[in-house]
């Protein structure tokens, strides 16, 4: 199928891009890597009057440590996150997750801003934004605002941005002293969207888990932060008893629906199994057993 006709602009500043969206009266679409938008346009699942290509806007593709946060420009590509030393050191769960995003050609074009804005419930970066408590910064006609990840994802493929707002940066607070972390997912084939995935990170205090953060995806129409499951980990060790209880609470926290891929029951079982596996890996790592 061919796309319906649309106008195309490639502004060279964020202000011009916002202005182009304003003049489209809600009928404009931002394009970053185009990896999700172009298929949607080609299938006529979206029919924007104007496509605002933001790739020419300078200074939106950077990864910087600013204070205790890693600030990532919206046009930073998956591939840059995958191979960044700063990401590997400060946000290791992100580094571990990136090779699971689609295939190399897609990671070479897809951007973090596009992935978050697209809000696919089975995408890795939205889950990581929840895990790390990221702040998503957007610019619109009325200025800039910072949106906590937990407010950003509204439902499947829907975020809380106004039609004229553009994400320009995402700030990821670096968890201090976190030595235990893990990322686990199951996809039918490597590179496919995950059936389910879990990510966790924690510190150790007197040999016990502290400051645990747990997020999951593929099990609801948005990524979820699993606070009750974090409560099971805090103050516990990472042994078999904790792992069993952790998996039980993770399963009880989610109610996945059936879909064309698998049943909700299967996903519920899967996320618990991934939780146990992730805790074992993170605990081993925290004890110095793995890089
Ligand atoms: C075959 C295939 C497999 C894939 N598998 C995975 C996978 O396993 N995991 C995964 O996470 N992703 C996967 N993806 C999606 C891929 O990672 C996309 O690149 C990504 O989700 C979108 O990034 P993009 O920069 O290409 O965004 P685009 O396609 O350019 O845009 C996507 C959406 O976000 C909006 N948008 C883009 N940038 C901004 C911005 N800065 N501010 C506001 N709105 C913006 C656009 O208007 C559009 O609605 C897959 C894609 C394909 C085609």
mmCIF file of C-alpha atoms and ligand atoms in Angstrom:
data_model
loop_
_atom_site.group_PDB
_atom_site.id
_atom_site.type_symbol
_atom_site.label_atom_id
_atom_site.label_comp_id
_atom_site.label_asym_id
_atom_site.label_seq_id
_atom_site.Cartn_x
_atom_site.Cartn_y
_atom_site.Cartn_z
ATOM 1 C CA UNK A 1 0.000 0.000 0.000
ATOM 2 C CA UNK A 2 1.225 3.517 -0.701
ATOM 3 C CA UNK A 3 0.895 6.369 1.783
ATOM 4 C CA UNK A 4 -1.729 9.054 1.362
ATOM 5 C CA UNK A 5 -0.282 12.389 0.235
ATOM 6 C CA UNK A 6 1.284 14.538 2.948
ATOM 7 C CA UNK A 7 3.402 17.668 3.169
ATOM 8 C CA UNK A 8 6.940 17.348 4.464
ATOM 9 C CA UNK A 9 9.081 19.878 6.327
ATOM 10 C CA UNK A 10 12.525 19.487 7.867
ATOM 11 C CA UNK A 11 12.992 22.426 10.248
ATOM 12 C CA UNK A 12 16.393 23.242 11.702
ATOM 13 C CA UNK A 13 15.296 24.300 15.187
ATOM 14 C CA UNK A 14 12.928 23.002 17.840
ATOM 15 C CA UNK A 15 11.001 26.286 17.746
ATOM 16 C CA UNK A 16 10.409 25.974 13.982
ATOM 17 C CA UNK A 17 9.335 22.347 14.415
ATOM 18 C CA UNK A 18 6.806 23.288 17.115
ATOM 19 C CA UNK A 19 5.548 26.104 14.886
ATOM 20 C CA UNK A 20 5.052 23.659 11.989
ATOM 21 C CA UNK A 21 2.958 21.426 14.280
ATOM 22 C CA UNK A 22 0.926 24.424 15.480
ATOM 23 C CA UNK A 23 0.125 25.412 11.893
ATOM 24 C CA UNK A 24 -0.973 21.818 11.162
ATOM 25 C CA UNK A 25 -3.863 22.263 13.652
ATOM 26 C CA UNK A 26 -3.408 18.872 15.280
ATOM 27 C CA UNK A 27 -2.886 17.112 11.935
ATOM 28 C CA UNK A 28 0.923 17.048 12.003
ATOM 29 C CA UNK A 29 3.255 14.186 12.953
ATOM 30 C CA UNK A 30 6.812 14.404 14.171
ATOM 31 C CA UNK A 31 9.191 12.031 12.419
ATOM 32 C CA UNK A 32 12.464 10.995 14.063
ATOM 33 C CA UNK A 33 13.931 7.643 12.911
ATOM 34 C CA UNK A 34 10.722 6.857 11.011
ATOM 35 C CA UNK A 35 10.917 3.165 11.983
ATOM 36 C CA UNK A 36 7.432 3.086 13.486
ATOM 37 C CA UNK A 37 5.865 6.125 11.844
ATOM 38 C CA UNK A 38 6.574 5.186 8.216
ATOM 39 C CA UNK A 39 4.945 1.725 8.435
ATOM 40 C CA UNK A 40 1.898 3.364 10.066
ATOM 41 C CA UNK A 41 1.702 5.935 7.273
ATOM 42 C CA UNK A 42 2.258 3.319 4.572
ATOM 43 C CA UNK A 43 -0.585 1.201 5.956
ATOM 44 C CA UNK A 44 -2.687 4.382 6.242
ATOM 45 C CA UNK A 45 -3.195 3.696 9.935
ATOM 46 C CA UNK A 46 -2.299 7.351 10.401
ATOM 47 C CA UNK A 47 -2.814 10.048 7.745
ATOM 48 C CA UNK A 48 -1.005 13.218 8.802
ATOM 49 C CA UNK A 49 -1.421 16.334 6.670
ATOM 50 C CA UNK A 50 2.203 17.212 7.390
ATOM 51 C CA UNK A 51 5.256 15.256 8.508
ATOM 52 C CA UNK A 52 7.734 17.283 10.554
ATOM 53 C CA UNK A 53 11.129 15.624 10.196
ATOM 54 C CA UNK A 54 13.211 16.635 13.237
ATOM 55 C CA UNK A 55 16.461 14.894 12.291
ATOM 56 C CA UNK A 56 18.107 18.136 11.127
ATOM 57 C CA UNK A 57 17.674 19.849 14.479
ATOM 58 C CA UNK A 58 21.151 20.070 16.014
ATOM 59 C CA UNK A 59 22.216 19.101 19.550
ATOM 60 C CA UNK A 60 19.418 16.579 20.140
ATOM 61 C CA UNK A 61 21.603 13.468 19.922
ATOM 62 C CA UNK A 62 23.813 13.424 22.978
ATOM 63 C CA UNK A 63 24.442 11.335 26.094
ATOM 64 C CA UNK A 64 25.807 13.378 28.993
ATOM 65 C CA UNK A 65 26.250 12.987 32.723
ATOM 66 C CA UNK A 66 24.782 16.095 34.336
ATOM 67 C CA UNK A 67 24.952 15.968 38.121
ATOM 68 C CA UNK A 68 23.425 12.646 39.193
ATOM 69 C CA UNK A 69 21.487 12.103 35.954
ATOM 70 C CA UNK A 70 22.254 10.911 32.472
ATOM 71 C CA UNK A 71 20.676 13.375 30.036
ATOM 72 C CA UNK A 72 19.885 11.743 26.694
ATOM 73 C CA UNK A 73 18.902 13.828 23.665
ATOM 74 C CA UNK A 74 15.673 12.694 21.991
ATOM 75 C CA UNK A 75 17.420 11.921 18.689
ATOM 76 C CA UNK A 76 19.931 9.551 20.280
ATOM 77 C CA UNK A 77 19.646 6.232 18.467
ATOM 78 C CA UNK A 78 19.285 2.799 20.015
ATOM 79 C CA UNK A 79 22.675 1.868 18.610
ATOM 80 C CA UNK A 80 24.357 4.788 20.422
ATOM 81 C CA UNK A 81 22.792 3.705 23.709
ATOM 82 C CA UNK A 82 23.922 0.131 23.073
ATOM 83 C CA UNK A 83 27.597 1.063 22.684
ATOM 84 C CA UNK A 84 27.902 4.037 25.059
ATOM 85 C CA UNK A 85 30.446 3.559 27.871
ATOM 86 C CA UNK A 86 28.540 6.070 29.994
ATOM 87 C CA UNK A 87 25.291 4.093 29.627
ATOM 88 C CA UNK A 88 27.105 0.817 30.399
ATOM 89 C CA UNK A 89 28.579 2.328 33.569
ATOM 90 C CA UNK A 90 25.634 4.386 34.858
ATOM 91 C CA UNK A 91 22.514 2.677 33.430
ATOM 92 C CA UNK A 92 23.653 -0.917 32.860
ATOM 93 C CA UNK A 93 20.122 -2.298 32.507
ATOM 94 C CA UNK A 94 19.677 -0.076 29.465
ATOM 95 C CA UNK A 95 22.919 -1.307 27.917
ATOM 96 C CA UNK A 96 21.816 -4.923 28.489
ATOM 97 C CA UNK A 97 18.378 -4.317 26.976
ATOM 98 C CA UNK A 98 19.386 -2.504 23.787
ATOM 99 C CA UNK A 99 20.485 -5.550 21.731
ATOM 100 C CA UNK A 100 16.939 -6.912 22.232
ATOM 101 C CA UNK A 101 15.361 -3.943 20.418
ATOM 102 C CA UNK A 102 14.400 -5.104 16.931
ATOM 103 C CA UNK A 103 17.293 -5.678 14.509
ATOM 104 C CA UNK A 104 20.495 -3.805 13.839
ATOM 105 C CA UNK A 105 19.111 -1.836 10.870
ATOM 106 C CA UNK A 106 16.195 -0.599 12.993
ATOM 107 C CA UNK A 107 18.415 0.199 15.992
ATOM 108 C CA UNK A 108 20.598 2.181 13.637
ATOM 109 C CA UNK A 109 17.699 4.548 12.797
ATOM 110 C CA UNK A 110 15.264 4.355 15.735
ATOM 111 C CA UNK A 111 15.609 7.023 18.430
ATOM 112 C CA UNK A 112 14.882 7.110 22.144
ATOM 113 C CA UNK A 113 12.437 10.019 21.700
ATOM 114 C CA UNK A 114 10.587 8.077 19.002
ATOM 115 C CA UNK A 115 10.456 4.918 21.069
ATOM 116 C CA UNK A 116 9.042 6.714 24.122
ATOM 117 C CA UNK A 117 6.563 8.773 22.089
ATOM 118 C CA UNK A 118 5.415 5.682 20.167
ATOM 119 C CA UNK A 119 4.608 4.084 23.562
ATOM 120 C CA UNK A 120 4.501 0.490 22.402
ATOM 121 C CA UNK A 121 3.585 -1.605 25.466
ATOM 122 C CA UNK A 122 6.230 -4.190 24.500
ATOM 123 C CA UNK A 123 9.098 -1.742 23.887
ATOM 124 C CA UNK A 124 12.208 -1.796 26.026
ATOM 125 C CA UNK A 125 12.937 1.929 26.472
ATOM 126 C CA UNK A 126 9.526 2.861 27.919
ATOM 127 C CA UNK A 127 10.001 0.110 30.543
ATOM 128 C CA UNK A 128 13.485 1.432 31.321
ATOM 129 C CA UNK A 129 12.132 4.969 31.672
ATOM 130 C CA UNK A 130 9.752 3.576 34.316
ATOM 131 C CA UNK A 131 12.500 1.550 35.989
ATOM 132 C CA UNK A 132 14.870 4.475 36.390
ATOM 133 C CA UNK A 133 12.148 7.080 37.078
ATOM 134 C CA UNK A 134 13.109 9.123 34.015
ATOM 135 C CA UNK A 135 11.853 12.655 33.355
ATOM 136 C CA UNK A 136 10.718 13.216 29.764
ATOM 137 C CA UNK A 137 11.225 16.834 28.655
ATOM 138 C CA UNK A 138 9.011 18.277 25.946
ATOM 139 C CA UNK A 139 8.760 21.635 24.209
ATOM 140 C CA UNK A 140 5.486 23.059 22.939
ATOM 141 C CA UNK A 141 4.018 26.423 21.991
ATOM 142 C CA UNK A 142 3.693 27.355 25.676
ATOM 143 C CA UNK A 143 7.282 26.484 26.590
ATOM 144 C CA UNK A 144 8.932 23.460 28.131
ATOM 145 C CA UNK A 145 7.754 20.910 30.678
ATOM 146 C CA UNK A 146 9.173 17.831 32.342
ATOM 147 C CA UNK A 147 6.926 14.771 32.542
ATOM 148 C CA UNK A 148 7.636 11.873 34.939
ATOM 149 C CA UNK A 149 7.698 8.558 33.047
ATOM 150 C CA UNK A 150 4.883 7.245 35.242
ATOM 151 C CA UNK A 151 2.584 9.970 33.849
ATOM 152 C CA UNK A 152 3.820 9.838 30.266
ATOM 153 C CA UNK A 153 2.406 6.482 29.105
ATOM 154 C CA UNK A 154 -1.396 6.635 28.929
ATOM 155 C CA UNK A 155 -2.330 3.424 27.076
ATOM 156 C CA UNK A 156 -1.076 1.311 24.167
ATOM 157 C CA UNK A 157 0.539 3.623 21.573
ATOM 158 C CA UNK A 158 -0.720 6.690 23.457
ATOM 159 C CA UNK A 159 1.312 9.192 25.449
ATOM 160 C CA UNK A 160 0.286 12.328 27.305
ATOM 161 C CA UNK A 161 1.889 14.816 24.865
ATOM 162 C CA UNK A 162 -0.164 17.569 23.263
ATOM 163 C CA UNK A 163 -0.165 17.323 19.423
ATOM 164 C CA UNK A 164 2.247 20.304 19.196
ATOM 165 C CA UNK A 165 4.736 19.060 21.801
ATOM 166 C CA UNK A 166 8.100 17.530 20.924
ATOM 167 C CA UNK A 167 10.307 15.478 23.258
ATOM 168 C CA UNK A 168 13.814 16.954 23.228
ATOM 169 C CA UNK A 169 15.553 15.240 26.154
ATOM 170 C CA UNK A 170 15.105 12.453 28.666
ATOM 171 C CA UNK A 171 16.815 12.572 32.052
ATOM 172 C CA UNK A 172 17.604 9.296 33.778
ATOM 173 C CA UNK A 173 18.563 9.625 37.466
ATOM 174 C CA UNK A 174 21.503 7.322 38.187
ATOM 175 C CA UNK A 175 20.619 4.930 41.029
ATOM 176 C CA UNK A 176 23.347 5.384 43.615
ATOM 177 C CA UNK A 177 25.341 2.360 44.745
ATOM 178 C CA UNK A 178 23.226 -0.143 42.807
ATOM 179 C CA UNK A 179 25.287 -3.283 42.367
ATOM 180 C CA UNK A 180 22.451 -5.706 41.624
ATOM 181 C CA UNK A 181 20.618 -5.403 38.332
ATOM 182 C CA UNK A 182 19.143 -7.602 35.629
ATOM 183 C CA UNK A 183 17.125 -7.518 32.432
ATOM 184 C CA UNK A 184 15.207 -10.559 31.193
ATOM 185 C CA UNK A 185 12.834 -10.975 28.289
ATOM 186 C CA UNK A 186 11.286 -13.656 26.134
ATOM 187 C CA UNK A 187 10.481 -13.035 22.469
ATOM 188 C CA UNK A 188 9.485 -15.653 19.910
ATOM 189 C CA UNK A 189 12.614 -14.845 17.906
ATOM 190 C CA UNK A 190 15.537 -12.661 18.923
ATOM 191 C CA UNK A 191 14.687 -9.123 17.750
ATOM 192 C CA UNK A 192 10.920 -9.583 17.827
ATOM 193 C CA UNK A 193 8.881 -7.511 20.237
ATOM 194 C CA UNK A 194 8.972 -9.231 23.635
ATOM 195 C CA UNK A 195 6.123 -11.384 24.902
ATOM 196 C CA UNK A 196 7.106 -10.188 28.368
ATOM 197 C CA UNK A 197 10.098 -8.590 30.033
ATOM 198 C CA UNK A 198 11.234 -7.529 33.493
ATOM 199 C CA UNK A 199 14.023 -5.247 34.671
ATOM 200 C CA UNK A 200 15.295 -4.632 38.175
ATOM 201 C CA UNK A 201 18.032 -2.776 39.975
ATOM 202 C CA UNK A 202 18.961 -2.534 43.674
ATOM 203 C CA UNK A 203 21.614 -1.550 46.193
ATOM 204 C CA UNK A 204 22.931 -3.741 49.000
ATOM 205 C CA UNK A 205 22.825 -2.580 52.620
ATOM 206 C CA UNK A 206 24.358 -4.855 55.265
ATOM 207 C CA UNK A 207 24.056 -7.769 52.865
ATOM 208 C CA UNK A 208 20.371 -7.140 52.194
ATOM 209 C CA UNK A 209 18.556 -5.653 49.212
ATOM 210 C CA UNK A 210 17.780 -1.927 49.483
ATOM 211 C CA UNK A 211 16.222 0.706 47.227
ATOM 212 C CA UNK A 212 14.855 -1.931 44.818
ATOM 213 C CA UNK A 213 13.230 -0.794 41.591
ATOM 214 C CA UNK A 214 11.265 -3.208 39.410
ATOM 215 C CA UNK A 215 9.520 -2.590 36.071
ATOM 216 C CA UNK A 216 7.887 -4.920 33.565
ATOM 217 C CA UNK A 217 6.398 -4.753 30.090
ATOM 218 C CA UNK A 218 4.383 -6.831 27.682
ATOM 219 C CA UNK A 219 1.876 -7.560 30.453
ATOM 220 C CA UNK A 220 -0.375 -4.477 30.267
ATOM 221 C CA UNK A 221 -1.139 -1.685 27.817
ATOM 222 C CA UNK A 222 1.664 0.411 29.323
ATOM 223 C CA UNK A 223 4.924 -0.545 31.029
ATOM 224 C CA UNK A 224 4.445 -0.952 34.775
ATOM 225 C CA UNK A 225 6.519 -0.160 37.835
ATOM 226 C CA UNK A 226 5.851 -2.990 40.312
ATOM 227 C CA UNK A 227 6.025 -1.354 43.745
ATOM 228 C CA UNK A 228 4.587 -4.241 45.740
ATOM 229 C CA UNK A 229 7.228 -6.526 44.271
ATOM 230 C CA UNK A 230 9.895 -3.959 45.212
ATOM 231 C CA UNK A 231 8.586 -4.207 48.784
ATOM 232 C CA UNK A 232 9.236 -7.960 48.769
ATOM 233 C CA UNK A 233 12.865 -7.366 47.800
ATOM 234 C CA UNK A 234 13.714 -4.516 50.172
ATOM 235 C CA UNK A 235 15.327 -5.862 53.327
ATOM 236 C CA UNK A 236 15.480 -9.427 51.966
ATOM 237 C CA UNK A 237 18.342 -11.480 50.587
ATOM 238 C CA UNK A 238 18.231 -12.768 46.999
ATOM 239 C CA UNK A 239 17.869 -16.448 47.930
ATOM 240 C CA UNK A 240 15.356 -19.015 46.731
ATOM 241 C CA UNK A 241 12.662 -18.131 49.278
ATOM 242 C CA UNK A 242 12.703 -14.448 48.325
ATOM 243 C CA UNK A 243 12.735 -15.384 44.642
ATOM 244 C CA UNK A 244 9.619 -17.551 45.018
ATOM 245 C CA UNK A 245 7.769 -14.833 46.946
ATOM 246 C CA UNK A 246 8.947 -12.183 44.467
ATOM 247 C CA UNK A 247 7.643 -14.198 41.502
ATOM 248 C CA UNK A 248 4.316 -14.757 43.271
ATOM 249 C CA UNK A 249 3.830 -11.029 43.929
ATOM 250 C CA UNK A 250 4.914 -10.074 40.405
ATOM 251 C CA UNK A 251 2.319 -12.497 38.989
ATOM 252 C CA UNK A 252 -0.361 -11.201 41.331
ATOM 253 C CA UNK A 253 0.407 -7.595 40.293
ATOM 254 C CA UNK A 254 -0.428 -8.090 36.619
ATOM 255 C CA UNK A 255 -3.514 -9.099 34.620
ATOM 256 C CA UNK A 256 -2.380 -9.550 31.030
ATOM 257 C CA UNK A 257 -5.036 -10.031 28.365
ATOM 258 C CA UNK A 258 -5.121 -12.786 25.724
ATOM 259 C CA UNK A 259 -3.896 -11.689 22.306
ATOM 260 C CA UNK A 260 -3.001 -13.223 18.949
ATOM 261 C CA UNK A 261 0.419 -14.293 20.248
ATOM 262 C CA UNK A 262 -0.289 -16.010 23.572
ATOM 263 C CA UNK A 263 -2.890 -16.236 26.322
ATOM 264 C CA UNK A 264 -2.907 -13.870 29.279
ATOM 265 C CA UNK A 265 -2.437 -16.911 31.514
ATOM 266 C CA UNK A 266 0.772 -17.799 29.712
ATOM 267 C CA UNK A 267 2.111 -14.238 30.014
ATOM 268 C CA UNK A 268 1.314 -14.200 33.736
ATOM 269 C CA UNK A 269 3.221 -17.430 34.198
ATOM 270 C CA UNK A 270 6.083 -16.119 32.049
ATOM 271 C CA UNK A 271 6.559 -12.835 33.897
ATOM 272 C CA UNK A 272 6.866 -14.721 37.214
ATOM 273 C CA UNK A 273 9.475 -17.055 35.741
ATOM 274 C CA UNK A 274 11.392 -14.063 34.361
ATOM 275 C CA UNK A 275 11.191 -12.359 37.772
ATOM 276 C CA UNK A 276 12.823 -15.337 39.487
ATOM 277 C CA UNK A 277 15.504 -15.541 36.831
ATOM 278 C CA UNK A 278 16.190 -11.803 37.012
ATOM 279 C CA UNK A 279 16.516 -11.819 40.784
ATOM 280 C CA UNK A 280 18.969 -14.725 40.686
ATOM 281 C CA UNK A 281 21.098 -12.914 38.090
ATOM 282 C CA UNK A 282 20.992 -9.599 39.943
ATOM 283 C CA UNK A 283 21.861 -11.200 43.277
ATOM 284 C CA UNK A 284 24.810 -13.047 41.749
ATOM 285 C CA UNK A 285 25.977 -9.821 40.127
ATOM 286 C CA UNK A 286 25.602 -7.864 43.385
ATOM 287 C CA UNK A 287 27.839 -10.414 45.093
ATOM 288 C CA UNK A 288 30.503 -9.690 42.480
ATOM 289 C CA UNK A 289 29.807 -12.817 40.472
ATOM 290 C CA UNK A 290 29.297 -11.203 37.055
ATOM 291 C CA UNK A 291 30.216 -7.935 35.361
HETATM 292 C C1 LIG B 1 10.240 -4.848 12.495
HETATM 293 C C2 LIG B 1 10.320 -3.940 13.717
HETATM 294 C C3 LIG B 1 10.612 -4.501 14.941
HETATM 295 C C4 LIG B 1 10.699 -3.682 16.064
HETATM 296 N N1 LIG B 1 11.000 -4.260 17.264
HETATM 297 C C5 LIG B 1 11.116 -3.491 18.351
HETATM 298 C C6 LIG B 1 11.459 -4.048 19.621
HETATM 299 O O1 LIG B 1 11.678 -5.250 19.776
HETATM 300 N N2 LIG B 1 11.533 -3.205 20.681
HETATM 301 C C7 LIG B 1 11.307 -1.852 20.559
HETATM 302 O O2 LIG B 1 11.402 -1.131 21.556
HETATM 303 N N3 LIG B 1 10.994 -1.297 19.375
HETATM 304 C C8 LIG B 1 10.904 -2.073 18.279
HETATM 305 N N4 LIG B 1 10.579 -1.499 17.085
HETATM 306 C C9 LIG B 1 10.309 -0.044 17.036
HETATM 307 C C10 LIG B 1 11.580 0.734 16.781
HETATM 308 O O3 LIG B 1 12.445 0.661 17.856
HETATM 309 C C11 LIG B 1 11.273 2.212 16.490
HETATM 310 O O4 LIG B 1 12.384 2.746 15.897
HETATM 311 C C12 LIG B 1 10.950 3.125 17.641
HETATM 312 O O5 LIG B 1 9.918 2.638 18.417
HETATM 313 C C13 LIG B 1 10.515 4.476 17.132
HETATM 314 O O6 LIG B 1 11.621 5.280 16.998
HETATM 315 P P1 LIG B 1 11.765 6.236 15.732
HETATM 316 O O7 LIG B 1 12.837 7.211 16.080
HETATM 317 O O8 LIG B 1 11.950 5.435 14.511
HETATM 318 O O9 LIG B 1 10.356 6.999 15.755
HETATM 319 P P2 LIG B 1 9.389 7.402 14.549
HETATM 320 O O10 LIG B 1 8.970 6.188 13.813
HETATM 321 O O11 LIG B 1 9.983 8.516 13.779
HETATM 322 O O12 LIG B 1 8.156 7.963 15.399
HETATM 323 C C14 LIG B 1 7.362 7.109 16.189
HETATM 324 C C15 LIG B 1 6.263 7.933 16.847
HETATM 325 O O13 LIG B 1 6.812 8.842 17.798
HETATM 326 C C16 LIG B 1 6.561 10.207 17.440
HETATM 327 N N5 LIG B 1 7.806 10.920 17.726
HETATM 328 C C17 LIG B 1 9.044 10.598 17.287
HETATM 329 N N6 LIG B 1 9.965 11.372 17.861
HETATM 330 C C18 LIG B 1 9.291 12.236 18.661
HETATM 331 C C19 LIG B 1 9.697 13.291 19.529
HETATM 332 N N7 LIG B 1 10.988 13.607 19.710
HETATM 333 N N8 LIG B 1 8.738 13.981 20.197
HETATM 334 C C20 LIG B 1 7.433 13.647 20.045
HETATM 335 N N9 LIG B 1 6.984 12.656 19.256
HETATM 336 C C21 LIG B 1 7.907 11.948 18.577
HETATM 337 C C22 LIG B 1 6.161 10.165 15.968
HETATM 338 O O14 LIG B 1 5.300 11.221 15.635
HETATM 339 C C23 LIG B 1 5.472 8.807 15.873
HETATM 340 O O15 LIG B 1 4.151 8.917 16.342
HETATM 341 C C24 LIG B 1 10.491 -2.279 15.941
HETATM 342 C C25 LIG B 1 10.205 -1.705 14.704
HETATM 343 C C26 LIG B 1 10.125 -2.523 13.590
HETATM 344 C C27 LIG B 1 9.837 -1.880 12.261
#
